Short mmCIF file of C-alpha atoms and ligand atoms in Angstrom, two decimals:
data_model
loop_
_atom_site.label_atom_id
_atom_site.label_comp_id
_atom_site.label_asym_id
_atom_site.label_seq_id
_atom_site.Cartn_x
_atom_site.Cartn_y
_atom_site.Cartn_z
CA UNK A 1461 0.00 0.00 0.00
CA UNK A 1462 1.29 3.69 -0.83
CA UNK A 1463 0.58 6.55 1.51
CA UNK A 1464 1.39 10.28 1.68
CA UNK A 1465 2.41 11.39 4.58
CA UNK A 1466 4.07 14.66 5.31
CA UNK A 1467 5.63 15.00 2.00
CA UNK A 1468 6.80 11.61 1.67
CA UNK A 1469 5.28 8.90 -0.24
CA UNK A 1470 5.57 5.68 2.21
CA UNK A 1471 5.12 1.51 1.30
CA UNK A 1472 4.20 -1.01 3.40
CA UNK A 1473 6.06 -3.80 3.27
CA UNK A 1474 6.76 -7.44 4.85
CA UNK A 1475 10.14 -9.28 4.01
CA UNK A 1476 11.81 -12.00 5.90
CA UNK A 1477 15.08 -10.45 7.12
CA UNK A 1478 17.44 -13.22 8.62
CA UNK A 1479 14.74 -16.20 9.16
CA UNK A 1480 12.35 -13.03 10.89
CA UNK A 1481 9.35 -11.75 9.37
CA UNK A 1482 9.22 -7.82 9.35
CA UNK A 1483 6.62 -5.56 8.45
CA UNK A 1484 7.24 -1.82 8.20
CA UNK A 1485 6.39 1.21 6.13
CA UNK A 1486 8.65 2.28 4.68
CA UNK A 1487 9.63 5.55 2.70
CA UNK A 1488 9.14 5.07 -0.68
CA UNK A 1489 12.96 6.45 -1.58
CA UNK A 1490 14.74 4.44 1.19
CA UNK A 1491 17.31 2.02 -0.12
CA UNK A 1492 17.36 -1.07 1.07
CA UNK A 1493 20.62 -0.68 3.33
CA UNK A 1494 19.41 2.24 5.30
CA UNK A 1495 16.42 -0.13 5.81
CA UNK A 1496 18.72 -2.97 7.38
CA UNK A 1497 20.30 -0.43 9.91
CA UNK A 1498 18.78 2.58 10.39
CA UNK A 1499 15.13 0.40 11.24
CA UNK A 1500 16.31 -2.79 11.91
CA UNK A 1501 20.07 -2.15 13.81
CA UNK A 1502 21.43 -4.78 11.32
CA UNK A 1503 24.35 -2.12 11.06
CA UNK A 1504 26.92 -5.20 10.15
CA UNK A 1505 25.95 -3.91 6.14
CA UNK A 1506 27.95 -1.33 5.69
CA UNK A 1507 27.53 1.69 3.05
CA UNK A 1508 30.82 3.14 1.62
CA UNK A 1509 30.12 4.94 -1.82
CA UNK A 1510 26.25 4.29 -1.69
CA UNK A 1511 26.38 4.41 -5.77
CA UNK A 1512 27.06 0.55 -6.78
CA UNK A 1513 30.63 0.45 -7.27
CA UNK A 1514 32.48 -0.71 -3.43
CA UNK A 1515 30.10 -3.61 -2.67
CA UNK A 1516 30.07 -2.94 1.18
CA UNK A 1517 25.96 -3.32 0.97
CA UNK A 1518 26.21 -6.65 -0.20
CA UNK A 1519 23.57 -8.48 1.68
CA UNK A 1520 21.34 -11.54 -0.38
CA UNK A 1521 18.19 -11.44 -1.65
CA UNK A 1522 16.65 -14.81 -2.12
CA UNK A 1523 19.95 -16.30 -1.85
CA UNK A 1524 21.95 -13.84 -4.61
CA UNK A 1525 24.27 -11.10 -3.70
CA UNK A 1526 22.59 -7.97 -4.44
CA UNK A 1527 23.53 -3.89 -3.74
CA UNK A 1528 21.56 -2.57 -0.78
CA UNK A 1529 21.91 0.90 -1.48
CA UNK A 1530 20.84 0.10 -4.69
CA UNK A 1531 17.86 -1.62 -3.85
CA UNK A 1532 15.12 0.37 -2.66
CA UNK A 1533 13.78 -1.39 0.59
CA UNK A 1534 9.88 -1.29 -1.16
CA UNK A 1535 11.66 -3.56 -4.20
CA UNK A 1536 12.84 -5.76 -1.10
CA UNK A 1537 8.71 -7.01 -0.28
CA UNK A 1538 8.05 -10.89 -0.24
CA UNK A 1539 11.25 -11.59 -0.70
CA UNK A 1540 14.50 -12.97 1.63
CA UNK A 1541 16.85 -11.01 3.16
CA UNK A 1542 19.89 -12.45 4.99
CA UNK A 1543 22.97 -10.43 6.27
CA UNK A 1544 25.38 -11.10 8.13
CA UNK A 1545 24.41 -11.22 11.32
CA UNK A 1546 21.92 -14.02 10.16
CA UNK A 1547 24.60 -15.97 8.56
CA UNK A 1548 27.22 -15.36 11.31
CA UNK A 1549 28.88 -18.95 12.38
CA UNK A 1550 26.71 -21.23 10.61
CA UNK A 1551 28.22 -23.60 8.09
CA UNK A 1552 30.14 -22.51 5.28
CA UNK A 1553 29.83 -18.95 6.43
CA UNK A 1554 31.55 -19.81 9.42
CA UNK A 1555 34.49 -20.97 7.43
CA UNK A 1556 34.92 -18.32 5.54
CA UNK A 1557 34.96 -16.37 8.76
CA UNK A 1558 37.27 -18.24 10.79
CA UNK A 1559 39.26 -17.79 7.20
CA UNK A 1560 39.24 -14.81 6.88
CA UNK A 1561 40.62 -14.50 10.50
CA UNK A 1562 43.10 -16.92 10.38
CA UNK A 1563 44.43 -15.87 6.90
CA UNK A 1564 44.81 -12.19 8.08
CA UNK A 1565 41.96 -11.04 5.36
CA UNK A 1566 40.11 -9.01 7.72
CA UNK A 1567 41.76 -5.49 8.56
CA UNK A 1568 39.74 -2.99 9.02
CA UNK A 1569 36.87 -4.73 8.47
CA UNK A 1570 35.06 -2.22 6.97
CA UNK A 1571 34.46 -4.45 3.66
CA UNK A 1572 34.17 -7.84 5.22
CA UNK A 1573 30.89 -7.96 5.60
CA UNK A 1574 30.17 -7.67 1.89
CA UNK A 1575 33.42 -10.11 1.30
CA UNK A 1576 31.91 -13.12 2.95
CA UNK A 1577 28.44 -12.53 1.49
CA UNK A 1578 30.15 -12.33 -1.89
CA UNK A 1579 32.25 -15.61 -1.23
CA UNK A 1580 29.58 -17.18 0.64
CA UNK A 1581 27.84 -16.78 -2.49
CA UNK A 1582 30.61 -18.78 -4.50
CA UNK A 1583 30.89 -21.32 -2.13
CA UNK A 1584 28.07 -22.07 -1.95
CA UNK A 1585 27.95 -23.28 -5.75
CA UNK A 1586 30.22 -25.86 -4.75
CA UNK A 1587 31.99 -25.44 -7.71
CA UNK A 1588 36.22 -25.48 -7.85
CA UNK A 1589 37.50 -22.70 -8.84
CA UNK A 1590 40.72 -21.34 -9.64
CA UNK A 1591 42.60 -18.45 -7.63
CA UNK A 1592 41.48 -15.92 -11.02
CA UNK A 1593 38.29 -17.45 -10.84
CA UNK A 1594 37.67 -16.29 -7.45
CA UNK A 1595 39.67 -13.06 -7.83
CA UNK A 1596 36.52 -12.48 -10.25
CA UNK A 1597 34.10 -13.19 -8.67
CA UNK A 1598 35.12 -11.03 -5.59
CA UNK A 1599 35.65 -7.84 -8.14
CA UNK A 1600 32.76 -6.01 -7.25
CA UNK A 1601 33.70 -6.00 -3.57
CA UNK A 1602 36.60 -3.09 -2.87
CA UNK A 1603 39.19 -3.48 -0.12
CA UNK A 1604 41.38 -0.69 0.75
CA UNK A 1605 43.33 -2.63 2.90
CA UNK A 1606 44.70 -6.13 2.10
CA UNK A 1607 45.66 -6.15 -0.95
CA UNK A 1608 43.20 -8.86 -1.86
CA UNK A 1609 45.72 -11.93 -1.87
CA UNK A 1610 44.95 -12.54 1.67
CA UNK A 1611 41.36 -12.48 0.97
CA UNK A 1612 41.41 -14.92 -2.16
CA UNK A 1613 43.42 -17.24 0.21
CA UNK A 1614 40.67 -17.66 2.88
CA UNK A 1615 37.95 -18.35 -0.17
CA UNK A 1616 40.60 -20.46 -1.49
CA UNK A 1617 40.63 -22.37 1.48
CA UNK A 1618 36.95 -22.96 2.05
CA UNK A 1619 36.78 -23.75 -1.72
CA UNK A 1620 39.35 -26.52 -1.19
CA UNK A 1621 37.26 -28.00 1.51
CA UNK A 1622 34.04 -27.96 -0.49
CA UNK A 1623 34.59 -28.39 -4.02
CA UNK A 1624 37.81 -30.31 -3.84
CA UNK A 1625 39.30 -29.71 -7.46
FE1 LIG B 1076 26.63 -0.01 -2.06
FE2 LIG B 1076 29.12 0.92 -2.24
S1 LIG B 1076 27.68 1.24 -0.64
S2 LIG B 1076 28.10 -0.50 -3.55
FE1 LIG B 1077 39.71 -2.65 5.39
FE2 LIG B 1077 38.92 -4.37 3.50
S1 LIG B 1077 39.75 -4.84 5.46
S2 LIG B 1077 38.61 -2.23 3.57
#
């Protein structure tokens, strides 16, 4: 349902954000990041550029990678949200976390969030992959602080254990 309200054109909507079903009007304009944590404290998305390029929204939408500040959080109704607070030490998410600790590809941190959604993403095809592959696949996520090698070596590592080439 639309509404005006005070200038603003609002949406209801209902999505299932991390296993939880959430209904909320929203404003019609409000990209789906702001959505996750300015309403819903799910502040581990992070927004760098907020224009599509740095891939520190990245959050899933019925199981795909998508941009949340590209995604308006009305486009987001009856479908799946997870982040990564849902995903957090289950499975082959927790892999790729203890990974990314263990293989020094966490610095900052300020793109890991996105990182392991990305790479959870690949992993979860199952599918070998070579270190270019992966390098890739993780090129619409930007890091200003590893260098990346350390990074393809933790999805490296998961990949091995997965999809054993
Ligand atoms: Fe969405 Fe940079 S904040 S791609
Ligand atoms: Fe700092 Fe990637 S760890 S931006």
């Amino acid at each position: 349902m639309s509404v005006a309200e005070s200038g603003h054109e609002f949406i209801d909507v209902e999505v299932i954000v991390n296993g939880r079903t959430v209904r909320s009007r929203v404003r019609a304009r409000q990209h789906l990041a702001d959505f996750l944590r300015q309403e819903l404290e799910l502040t581990g998305t992070h927004l760098g550029c907020e224009h599509g390029v740095c891939g520190a929204c990245t959050v899933l939408i019925d199981g795909r990678t998508a941009r949340g500040c590209l995604t308006l959080a009305a486009q987001a109704h009856g479908k799946r949200i997870e982040t990564v607070e849902g995903l957090s030490g289950q499975g082959a998410f927790a892999r790729l976390q203890d990974a990314f600790i263990g293989l020094n590809a966490a610095q900052c941190g300020f793109c890991t969030s996105g990182m392991l959604l990305t790479a959870y993403e690949l992993v979860s095809e199952k599918v070998p992959r070579t270190r270019n592959e992966i390098r890739d696949y993780l090129s619409g996520n930007m890091c200003r602080c590893t260098g990346y090698h350390a990074i393809i070596d933790a999805v490296a590592s998961v990949l091995a254990e997965v999809a054993p080439a």
